[in-house]
mmCIF file of C-alpha atoms in Angstrom:
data_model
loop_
_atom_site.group_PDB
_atom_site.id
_atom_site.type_symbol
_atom_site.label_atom_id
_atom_site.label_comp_id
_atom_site.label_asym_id
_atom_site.label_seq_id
_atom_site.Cartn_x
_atom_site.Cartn_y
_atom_site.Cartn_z
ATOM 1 C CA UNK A 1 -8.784 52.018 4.492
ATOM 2 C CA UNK A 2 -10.145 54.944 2.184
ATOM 3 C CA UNK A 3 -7.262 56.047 0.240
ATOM 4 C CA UNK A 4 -7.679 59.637 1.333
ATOM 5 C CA UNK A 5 -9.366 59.133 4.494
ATOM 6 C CA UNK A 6 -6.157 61.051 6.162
ATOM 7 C CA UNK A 7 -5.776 63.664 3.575
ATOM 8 C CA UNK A 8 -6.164 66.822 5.048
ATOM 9 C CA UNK A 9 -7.794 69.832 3.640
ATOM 10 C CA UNK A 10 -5.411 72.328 5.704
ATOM 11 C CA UNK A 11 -2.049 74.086 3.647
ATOM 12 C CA UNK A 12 0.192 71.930 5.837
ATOM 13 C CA UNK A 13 -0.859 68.809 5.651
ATOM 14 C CA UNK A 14 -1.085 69.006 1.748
ATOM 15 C CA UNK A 15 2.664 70.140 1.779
ATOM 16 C CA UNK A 16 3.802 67.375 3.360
ATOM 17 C CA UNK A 17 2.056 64.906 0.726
ATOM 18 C CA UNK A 18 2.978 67.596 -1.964
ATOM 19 C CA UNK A 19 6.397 67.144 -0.920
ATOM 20 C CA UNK A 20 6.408 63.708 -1.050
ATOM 21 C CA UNK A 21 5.208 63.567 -4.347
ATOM 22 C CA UNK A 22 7.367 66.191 -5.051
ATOM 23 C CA UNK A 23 10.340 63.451 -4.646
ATOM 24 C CA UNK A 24 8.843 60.409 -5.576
ATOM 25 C CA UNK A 25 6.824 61.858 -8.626
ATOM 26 C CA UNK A 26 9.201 64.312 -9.612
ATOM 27 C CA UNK A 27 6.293 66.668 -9.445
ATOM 28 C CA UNK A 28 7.185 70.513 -9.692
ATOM 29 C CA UNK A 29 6.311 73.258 -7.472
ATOM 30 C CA UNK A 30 4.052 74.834 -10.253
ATOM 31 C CA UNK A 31 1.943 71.465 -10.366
ATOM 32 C CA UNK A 32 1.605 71.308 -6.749
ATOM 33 C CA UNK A 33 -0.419 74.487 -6.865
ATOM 34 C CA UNK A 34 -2.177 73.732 -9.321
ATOM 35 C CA UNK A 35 -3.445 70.920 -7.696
ATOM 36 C CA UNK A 36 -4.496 73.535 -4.653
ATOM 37 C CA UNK A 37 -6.126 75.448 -6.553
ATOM 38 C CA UNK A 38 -8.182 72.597 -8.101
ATOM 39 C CA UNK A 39 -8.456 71.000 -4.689
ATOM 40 C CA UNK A 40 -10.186 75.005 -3.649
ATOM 41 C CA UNK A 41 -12.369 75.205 -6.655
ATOM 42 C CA UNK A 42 -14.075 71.442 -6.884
ATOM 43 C CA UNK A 43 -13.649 71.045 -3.096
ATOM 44 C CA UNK A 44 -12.221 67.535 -2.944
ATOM 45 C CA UNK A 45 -9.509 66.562 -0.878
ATOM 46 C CA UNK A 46 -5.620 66.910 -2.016
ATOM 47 C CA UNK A 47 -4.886 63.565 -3.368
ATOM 48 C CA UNK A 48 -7.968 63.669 -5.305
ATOM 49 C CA UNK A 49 -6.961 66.427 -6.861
ATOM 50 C CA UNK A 50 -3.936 64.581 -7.780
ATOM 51 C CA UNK A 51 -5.341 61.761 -9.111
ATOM 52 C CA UNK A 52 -8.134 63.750 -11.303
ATOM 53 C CA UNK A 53 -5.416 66.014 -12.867
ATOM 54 C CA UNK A 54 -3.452 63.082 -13.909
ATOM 55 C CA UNK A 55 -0.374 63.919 -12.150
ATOM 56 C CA UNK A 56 -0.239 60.514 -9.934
ATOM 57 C CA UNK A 57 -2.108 57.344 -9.352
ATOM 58 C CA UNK A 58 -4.097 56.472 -6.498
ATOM 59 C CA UNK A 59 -1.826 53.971 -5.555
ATOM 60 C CA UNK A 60 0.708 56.824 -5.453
ATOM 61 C CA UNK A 61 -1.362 58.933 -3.211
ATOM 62 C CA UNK A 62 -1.719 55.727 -0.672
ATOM 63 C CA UNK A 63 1.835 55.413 -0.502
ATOM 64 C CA UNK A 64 2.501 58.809 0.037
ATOM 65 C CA UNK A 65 0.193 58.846 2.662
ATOM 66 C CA UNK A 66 1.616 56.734 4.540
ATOM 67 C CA UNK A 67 4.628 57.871 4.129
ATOM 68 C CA UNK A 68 3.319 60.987 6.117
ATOM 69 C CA UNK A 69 1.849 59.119 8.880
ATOM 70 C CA UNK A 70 5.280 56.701 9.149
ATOM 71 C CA UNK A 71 2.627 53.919 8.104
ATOM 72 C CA UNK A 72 5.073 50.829 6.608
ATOM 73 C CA UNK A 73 4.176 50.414 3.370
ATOM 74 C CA UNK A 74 5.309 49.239 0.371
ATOM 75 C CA UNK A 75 4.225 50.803 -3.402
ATOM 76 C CA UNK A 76 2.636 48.515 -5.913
ATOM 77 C CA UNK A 77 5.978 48.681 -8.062
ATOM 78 C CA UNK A 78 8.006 47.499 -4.774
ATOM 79 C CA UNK A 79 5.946 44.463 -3.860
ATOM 80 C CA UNK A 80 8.236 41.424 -4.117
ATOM 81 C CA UNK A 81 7.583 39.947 -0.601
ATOM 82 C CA UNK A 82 6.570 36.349 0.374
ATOM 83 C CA UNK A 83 2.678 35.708 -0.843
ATOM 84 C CA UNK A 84 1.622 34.689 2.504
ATOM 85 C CA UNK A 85 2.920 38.066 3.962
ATOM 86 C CA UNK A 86 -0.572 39.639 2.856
ATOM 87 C CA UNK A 87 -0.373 42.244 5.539
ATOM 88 C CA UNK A 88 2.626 44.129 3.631
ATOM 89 C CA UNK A 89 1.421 42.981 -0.007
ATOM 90 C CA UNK A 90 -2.320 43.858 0.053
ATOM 91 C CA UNK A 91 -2.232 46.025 3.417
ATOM 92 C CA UNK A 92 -5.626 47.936 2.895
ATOM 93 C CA UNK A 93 -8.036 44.915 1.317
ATOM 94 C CA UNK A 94 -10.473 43.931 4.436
ATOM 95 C CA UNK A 95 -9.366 40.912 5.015
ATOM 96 C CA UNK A 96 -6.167 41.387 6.693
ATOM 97 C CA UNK A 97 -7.970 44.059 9.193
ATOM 98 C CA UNK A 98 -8.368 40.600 11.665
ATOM 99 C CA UNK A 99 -4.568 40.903 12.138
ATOM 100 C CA UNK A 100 -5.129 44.433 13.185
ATOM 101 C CA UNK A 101 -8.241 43.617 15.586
ATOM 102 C CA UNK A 102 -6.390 40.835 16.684
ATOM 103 C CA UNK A 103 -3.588 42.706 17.653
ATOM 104 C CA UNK A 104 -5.435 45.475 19.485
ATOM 105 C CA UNK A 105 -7.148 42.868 21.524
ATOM 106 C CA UNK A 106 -3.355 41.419 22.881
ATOM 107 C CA UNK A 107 -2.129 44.721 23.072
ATOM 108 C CA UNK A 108 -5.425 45.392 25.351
ATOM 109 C CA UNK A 109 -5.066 41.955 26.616
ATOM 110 C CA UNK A 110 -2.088 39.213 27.729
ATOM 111 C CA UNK A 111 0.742 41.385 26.157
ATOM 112 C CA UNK A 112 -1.006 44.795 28.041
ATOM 113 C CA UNK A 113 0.559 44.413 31.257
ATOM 114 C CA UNK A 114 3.769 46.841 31.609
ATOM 115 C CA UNK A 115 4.521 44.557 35.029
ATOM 116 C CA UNK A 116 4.253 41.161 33.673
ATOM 117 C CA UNK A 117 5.905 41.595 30.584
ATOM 118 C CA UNK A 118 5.413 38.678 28.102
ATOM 119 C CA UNK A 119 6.490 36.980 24.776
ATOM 120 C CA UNK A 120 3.524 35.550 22.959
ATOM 121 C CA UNK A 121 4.005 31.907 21.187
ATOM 122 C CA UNK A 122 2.353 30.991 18.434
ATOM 123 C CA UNK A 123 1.228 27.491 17.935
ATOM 124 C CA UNK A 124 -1.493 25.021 16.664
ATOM 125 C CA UNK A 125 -2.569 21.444 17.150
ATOM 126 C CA UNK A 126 -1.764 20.199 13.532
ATOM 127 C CA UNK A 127 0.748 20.543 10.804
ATOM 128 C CA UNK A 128 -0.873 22.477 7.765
ATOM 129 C CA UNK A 129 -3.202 25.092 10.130
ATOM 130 C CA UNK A 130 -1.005 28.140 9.153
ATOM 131 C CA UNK A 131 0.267 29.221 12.465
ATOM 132 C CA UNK A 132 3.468 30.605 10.440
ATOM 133 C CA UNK A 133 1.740 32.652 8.592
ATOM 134 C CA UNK A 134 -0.186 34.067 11.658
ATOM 135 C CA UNK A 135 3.167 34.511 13.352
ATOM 136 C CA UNK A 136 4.583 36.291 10.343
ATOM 137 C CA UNK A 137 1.291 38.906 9.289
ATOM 138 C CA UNK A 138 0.782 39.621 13.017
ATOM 139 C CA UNK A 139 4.208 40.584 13.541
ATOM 140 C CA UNK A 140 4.121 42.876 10.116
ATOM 141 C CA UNK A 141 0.817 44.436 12.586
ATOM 142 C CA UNK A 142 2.876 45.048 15.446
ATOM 143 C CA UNK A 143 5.629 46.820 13.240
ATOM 144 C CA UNK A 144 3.034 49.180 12.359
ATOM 145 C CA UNK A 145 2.966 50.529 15.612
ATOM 146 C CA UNK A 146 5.474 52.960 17.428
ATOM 147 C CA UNK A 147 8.851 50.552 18.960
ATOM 148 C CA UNK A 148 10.148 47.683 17.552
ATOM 149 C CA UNK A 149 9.143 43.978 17.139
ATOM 150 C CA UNK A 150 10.961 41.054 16.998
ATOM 151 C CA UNK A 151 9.754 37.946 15.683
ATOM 152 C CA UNK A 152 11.403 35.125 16.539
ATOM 153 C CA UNK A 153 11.276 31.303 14.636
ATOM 154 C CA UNK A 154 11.459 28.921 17.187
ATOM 155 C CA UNK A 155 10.013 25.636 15.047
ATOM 156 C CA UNK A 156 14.019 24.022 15.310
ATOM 157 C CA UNK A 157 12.353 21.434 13.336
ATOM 158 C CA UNK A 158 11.034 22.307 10.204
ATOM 159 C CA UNK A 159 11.570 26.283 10.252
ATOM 160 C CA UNK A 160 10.027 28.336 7.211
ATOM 161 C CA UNK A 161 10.342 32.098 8.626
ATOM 162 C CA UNK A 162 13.306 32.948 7.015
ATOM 163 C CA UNK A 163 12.162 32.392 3.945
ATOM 164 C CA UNK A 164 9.073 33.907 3.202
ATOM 165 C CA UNK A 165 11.029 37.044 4.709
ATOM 166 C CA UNK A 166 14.264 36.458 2.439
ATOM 167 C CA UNK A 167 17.096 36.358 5.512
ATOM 168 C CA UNK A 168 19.871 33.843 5.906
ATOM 169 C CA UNK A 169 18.772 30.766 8.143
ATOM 170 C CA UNK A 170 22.004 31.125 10.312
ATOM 171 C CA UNK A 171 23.156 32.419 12.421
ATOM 172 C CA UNK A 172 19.971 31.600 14.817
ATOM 173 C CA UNK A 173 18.099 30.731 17.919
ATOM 174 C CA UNK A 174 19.266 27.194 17.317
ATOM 175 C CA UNK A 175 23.169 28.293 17.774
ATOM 176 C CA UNK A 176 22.130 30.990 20.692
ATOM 177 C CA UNK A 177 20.711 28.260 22.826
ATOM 178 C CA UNK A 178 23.757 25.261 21.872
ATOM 179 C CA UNK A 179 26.450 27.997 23.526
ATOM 180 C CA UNK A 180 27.788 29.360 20.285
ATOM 181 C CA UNK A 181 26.972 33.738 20.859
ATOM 182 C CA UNK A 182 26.777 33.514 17.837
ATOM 183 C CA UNK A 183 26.777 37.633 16.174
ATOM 184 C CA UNK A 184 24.261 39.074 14.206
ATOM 185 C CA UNK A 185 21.363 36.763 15.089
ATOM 186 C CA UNK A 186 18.960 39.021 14.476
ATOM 187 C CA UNK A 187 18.027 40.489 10.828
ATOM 188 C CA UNK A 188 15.952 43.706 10.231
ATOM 189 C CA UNK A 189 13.955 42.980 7.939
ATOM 190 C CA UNK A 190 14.571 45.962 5.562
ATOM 191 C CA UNK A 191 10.936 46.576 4.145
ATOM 192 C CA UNK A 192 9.328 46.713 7.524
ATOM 193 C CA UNK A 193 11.427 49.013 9.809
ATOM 194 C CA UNK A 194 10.122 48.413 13.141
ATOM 195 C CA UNK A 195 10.282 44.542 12.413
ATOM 196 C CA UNK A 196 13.337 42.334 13.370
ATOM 197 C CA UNK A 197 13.571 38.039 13.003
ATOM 198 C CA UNK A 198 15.616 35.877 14.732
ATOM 199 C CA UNK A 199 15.549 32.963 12.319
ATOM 200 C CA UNK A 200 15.775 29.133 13.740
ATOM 201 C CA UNK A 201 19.274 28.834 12.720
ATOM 202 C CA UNK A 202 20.667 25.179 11.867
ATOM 203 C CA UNK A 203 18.554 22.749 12.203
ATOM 204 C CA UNK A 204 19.322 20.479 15.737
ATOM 205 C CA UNK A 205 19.066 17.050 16.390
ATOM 206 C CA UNK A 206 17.788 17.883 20.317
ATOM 207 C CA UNK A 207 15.526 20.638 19.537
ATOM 208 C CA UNK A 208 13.021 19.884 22.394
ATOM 209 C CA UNK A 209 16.261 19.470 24.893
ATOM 210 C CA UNK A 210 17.974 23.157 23.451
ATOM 211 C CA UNK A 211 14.075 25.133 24.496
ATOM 212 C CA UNK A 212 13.939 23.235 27.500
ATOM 213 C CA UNK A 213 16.580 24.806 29.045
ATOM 214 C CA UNK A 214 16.721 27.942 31.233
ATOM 215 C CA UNK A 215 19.181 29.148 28.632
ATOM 216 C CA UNK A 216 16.155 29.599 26.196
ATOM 217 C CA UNK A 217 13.776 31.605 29.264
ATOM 218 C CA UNK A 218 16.999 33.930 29.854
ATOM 219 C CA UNK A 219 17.255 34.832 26.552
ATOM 220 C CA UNK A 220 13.848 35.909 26.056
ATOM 221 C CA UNK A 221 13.454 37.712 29.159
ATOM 222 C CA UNK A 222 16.544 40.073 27.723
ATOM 223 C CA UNK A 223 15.351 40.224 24.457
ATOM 224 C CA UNK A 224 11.822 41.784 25.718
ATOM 225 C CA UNK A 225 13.684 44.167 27.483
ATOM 226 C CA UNK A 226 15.432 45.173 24.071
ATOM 227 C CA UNK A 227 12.135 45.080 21.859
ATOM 228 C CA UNK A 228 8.444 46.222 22.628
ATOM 229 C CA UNK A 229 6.746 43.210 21.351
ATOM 230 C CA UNK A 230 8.576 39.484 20.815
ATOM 231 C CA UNK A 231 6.590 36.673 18.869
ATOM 232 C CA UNK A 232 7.717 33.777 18.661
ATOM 233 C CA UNK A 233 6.490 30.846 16.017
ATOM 234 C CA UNK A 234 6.158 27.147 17.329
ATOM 235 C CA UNK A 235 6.080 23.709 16.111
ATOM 236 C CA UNK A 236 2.638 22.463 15.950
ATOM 237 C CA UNK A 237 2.072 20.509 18.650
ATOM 238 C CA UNK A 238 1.654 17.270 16.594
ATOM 239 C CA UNK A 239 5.580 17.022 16.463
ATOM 240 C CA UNK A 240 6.066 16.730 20.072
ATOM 241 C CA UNK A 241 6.298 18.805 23.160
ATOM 242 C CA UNK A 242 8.178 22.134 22.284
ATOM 243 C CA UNK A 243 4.933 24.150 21.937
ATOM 244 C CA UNK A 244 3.888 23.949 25.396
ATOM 245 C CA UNK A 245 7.400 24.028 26.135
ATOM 246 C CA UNK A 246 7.886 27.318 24.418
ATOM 247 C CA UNK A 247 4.901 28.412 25.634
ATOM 248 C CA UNK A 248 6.315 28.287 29.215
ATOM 249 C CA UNK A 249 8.984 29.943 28.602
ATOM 250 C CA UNK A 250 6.874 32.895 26.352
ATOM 251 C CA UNK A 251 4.301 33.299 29.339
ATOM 252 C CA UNK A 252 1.829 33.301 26.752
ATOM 253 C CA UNK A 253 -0.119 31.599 23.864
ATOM 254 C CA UNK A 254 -1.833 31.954 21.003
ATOM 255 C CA UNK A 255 -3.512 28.909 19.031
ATOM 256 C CA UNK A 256 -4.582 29.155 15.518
ATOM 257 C CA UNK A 257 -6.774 26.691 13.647
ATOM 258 C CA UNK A 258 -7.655 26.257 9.695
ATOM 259 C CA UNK A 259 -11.395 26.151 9.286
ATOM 260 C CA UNK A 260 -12.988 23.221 8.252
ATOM 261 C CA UNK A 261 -9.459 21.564 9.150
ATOM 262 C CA UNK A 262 -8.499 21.788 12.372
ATOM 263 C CA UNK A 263 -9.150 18.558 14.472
ATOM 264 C CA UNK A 264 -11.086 19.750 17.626
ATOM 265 C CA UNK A 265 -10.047 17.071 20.428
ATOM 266 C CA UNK A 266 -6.803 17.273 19.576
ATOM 267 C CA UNK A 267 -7.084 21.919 19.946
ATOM 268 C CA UNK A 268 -8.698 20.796 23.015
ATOM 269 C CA UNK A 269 -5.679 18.985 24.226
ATOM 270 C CA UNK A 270 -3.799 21.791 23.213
ATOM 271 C CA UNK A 271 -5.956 23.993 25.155
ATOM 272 C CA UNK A 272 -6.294 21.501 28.025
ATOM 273 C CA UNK A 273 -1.936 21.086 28.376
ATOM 274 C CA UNK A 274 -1.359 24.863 28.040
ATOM 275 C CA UNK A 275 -3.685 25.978 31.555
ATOM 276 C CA UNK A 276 -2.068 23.394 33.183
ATOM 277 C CA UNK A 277 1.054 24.777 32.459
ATOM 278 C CA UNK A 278 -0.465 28.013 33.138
ATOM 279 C CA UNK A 279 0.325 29.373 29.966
ATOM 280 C CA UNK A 280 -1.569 32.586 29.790
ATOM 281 C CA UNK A 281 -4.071 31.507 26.418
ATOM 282 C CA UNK A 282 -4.658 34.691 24.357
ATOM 283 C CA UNK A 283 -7.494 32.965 22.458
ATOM 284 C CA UNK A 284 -7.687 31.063 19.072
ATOM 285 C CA UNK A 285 -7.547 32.717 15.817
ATOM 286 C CA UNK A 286 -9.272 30.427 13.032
ATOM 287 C CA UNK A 287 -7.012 30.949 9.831
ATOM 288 C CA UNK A 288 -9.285 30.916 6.150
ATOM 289 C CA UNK A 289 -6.583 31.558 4.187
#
């Protein structure tokens, strides 16, 4: 993204960023204007002017950018997420734009249909392909857009989710599904505001027997009708049967694969299990990270 690609040239626009900066800058009213009137008489955009007079970085401008077009974003100085959340650490480098396409393409495709309304579950063939950190940028993608997202860890075997987003394990889908109700299962997460996680909760001795049951297809189908978009992260399916499982449940499925990793008869298995449970297959994503 160009860092002033949305700055507009037009008084009101540039007030909103001016105010902005204005609070997070501590910028007066008197350099505001003169940053118009440089912005008039070298005829560059607003947060140029900014950054050429020395009043603010370009990082600053960024932020406060997206701070005018309710873009979730953190500032340089605020970065302390998880590394492998790239999406909200390094949000404008090209790389992480495949999250975006990729989430255009399900919004266009399996998780388009207003009708049919479906959670999407995240899996992979083999341990080590990165289908957590798939599940985790991708959600940070749909929290970019208008409604909420909830993304929801449903690996009840070796869970990771709620800690590369910094939430309490428990209480979780683990306890939701044994009977417990238990409260607050669900954590905003408080950098993203449109993103929500259900963490895995304690870790079960019958994991595969807690998703089986219509207990776990219930709960879904309510939470979709609380949030616009529900994710939910999988075992890989090396551990046993909950992916296709979970994908049964979801309606839908995602596969990712590591490059130069992935084992291909065993993704075609994967593949193979999933139509015959007429999972809905959104595609496979091939993770280089």
């Amino acid at each position: 993204m160009n860092a002033f690609a949305q700055d507009r040239v037009d008084t009101a626009g540039i007030s909103t960023i001016g105010d902005i900066l204005q609070k997070s800058k501590g910028l007066s009213a008197e350099q505001v204007n003169l940053a118009l009137q440089y912005q008039r008489e070298h005829g560059v955009r607003f947060g140029e002017a900014v950054v050429a007079m020395g009043l603010a970085r370009r990082e600053e401008v960024v932020w406060a950018l997206s701070q005018q077009f309710h873009y979730p974003y953190l500032p340089e100085s605020e970065r302390k997420l998880h590394p492998d959340l790239v999406l909200a650490n390094q949000p404008f480098v090209e790389e992480v734009e495949a999250f975006r396409d990729l989430r255009s393409q399900l919004v266009m495709g399996v998780m388009g249909d207003p009708e049919h309304r479906c959670a999407l579950a995240i899996t992979s063939s083999d341990q080590g392909d990165g289908k957590t950190f798939a599940a985790a940028n991708l959600a940070i993608a749909f929290a970019q857009l208008p409604g909420r997202t909830l993304l929801i860890d449903a690996n009840l075997r070796s869970p990771r989710l709620h800690q590369i987003f910094g939430v309490k394990s428990t209480p979780g889908l683990s306890g939701v599904l044994a009977g417990h109700h238990e409260q607050q299962a669900i954590s905003p997460i408080k950098q993203m505001p449109n993103l929500y996680l259900m963490a895995a909760g304690a870790i079960a001795p019958n994991p595969a027997e807690l998703l089986q049951q219509a207990t776990f297809g219930f709960l879904l189908r309510e939470l979709l009708d609380k949030f616009d978009h529900v994710l939910v992260d999988t075992p890989s399916y090396a551990v046993g049967s909950d992916a296709r499982v979970i994908g049964v449940h979801c309606g839908a499925a995602l596969i990712v694969g590591r490059k130069h990793a992935s084992r291909v008869p065993r993704m075609q298995t994967l593949v193979t299990m999933l139509n015959k449970s007429k999972v809905k297959l959104a595609g496979i994503l091939v993770n280089e990270f």
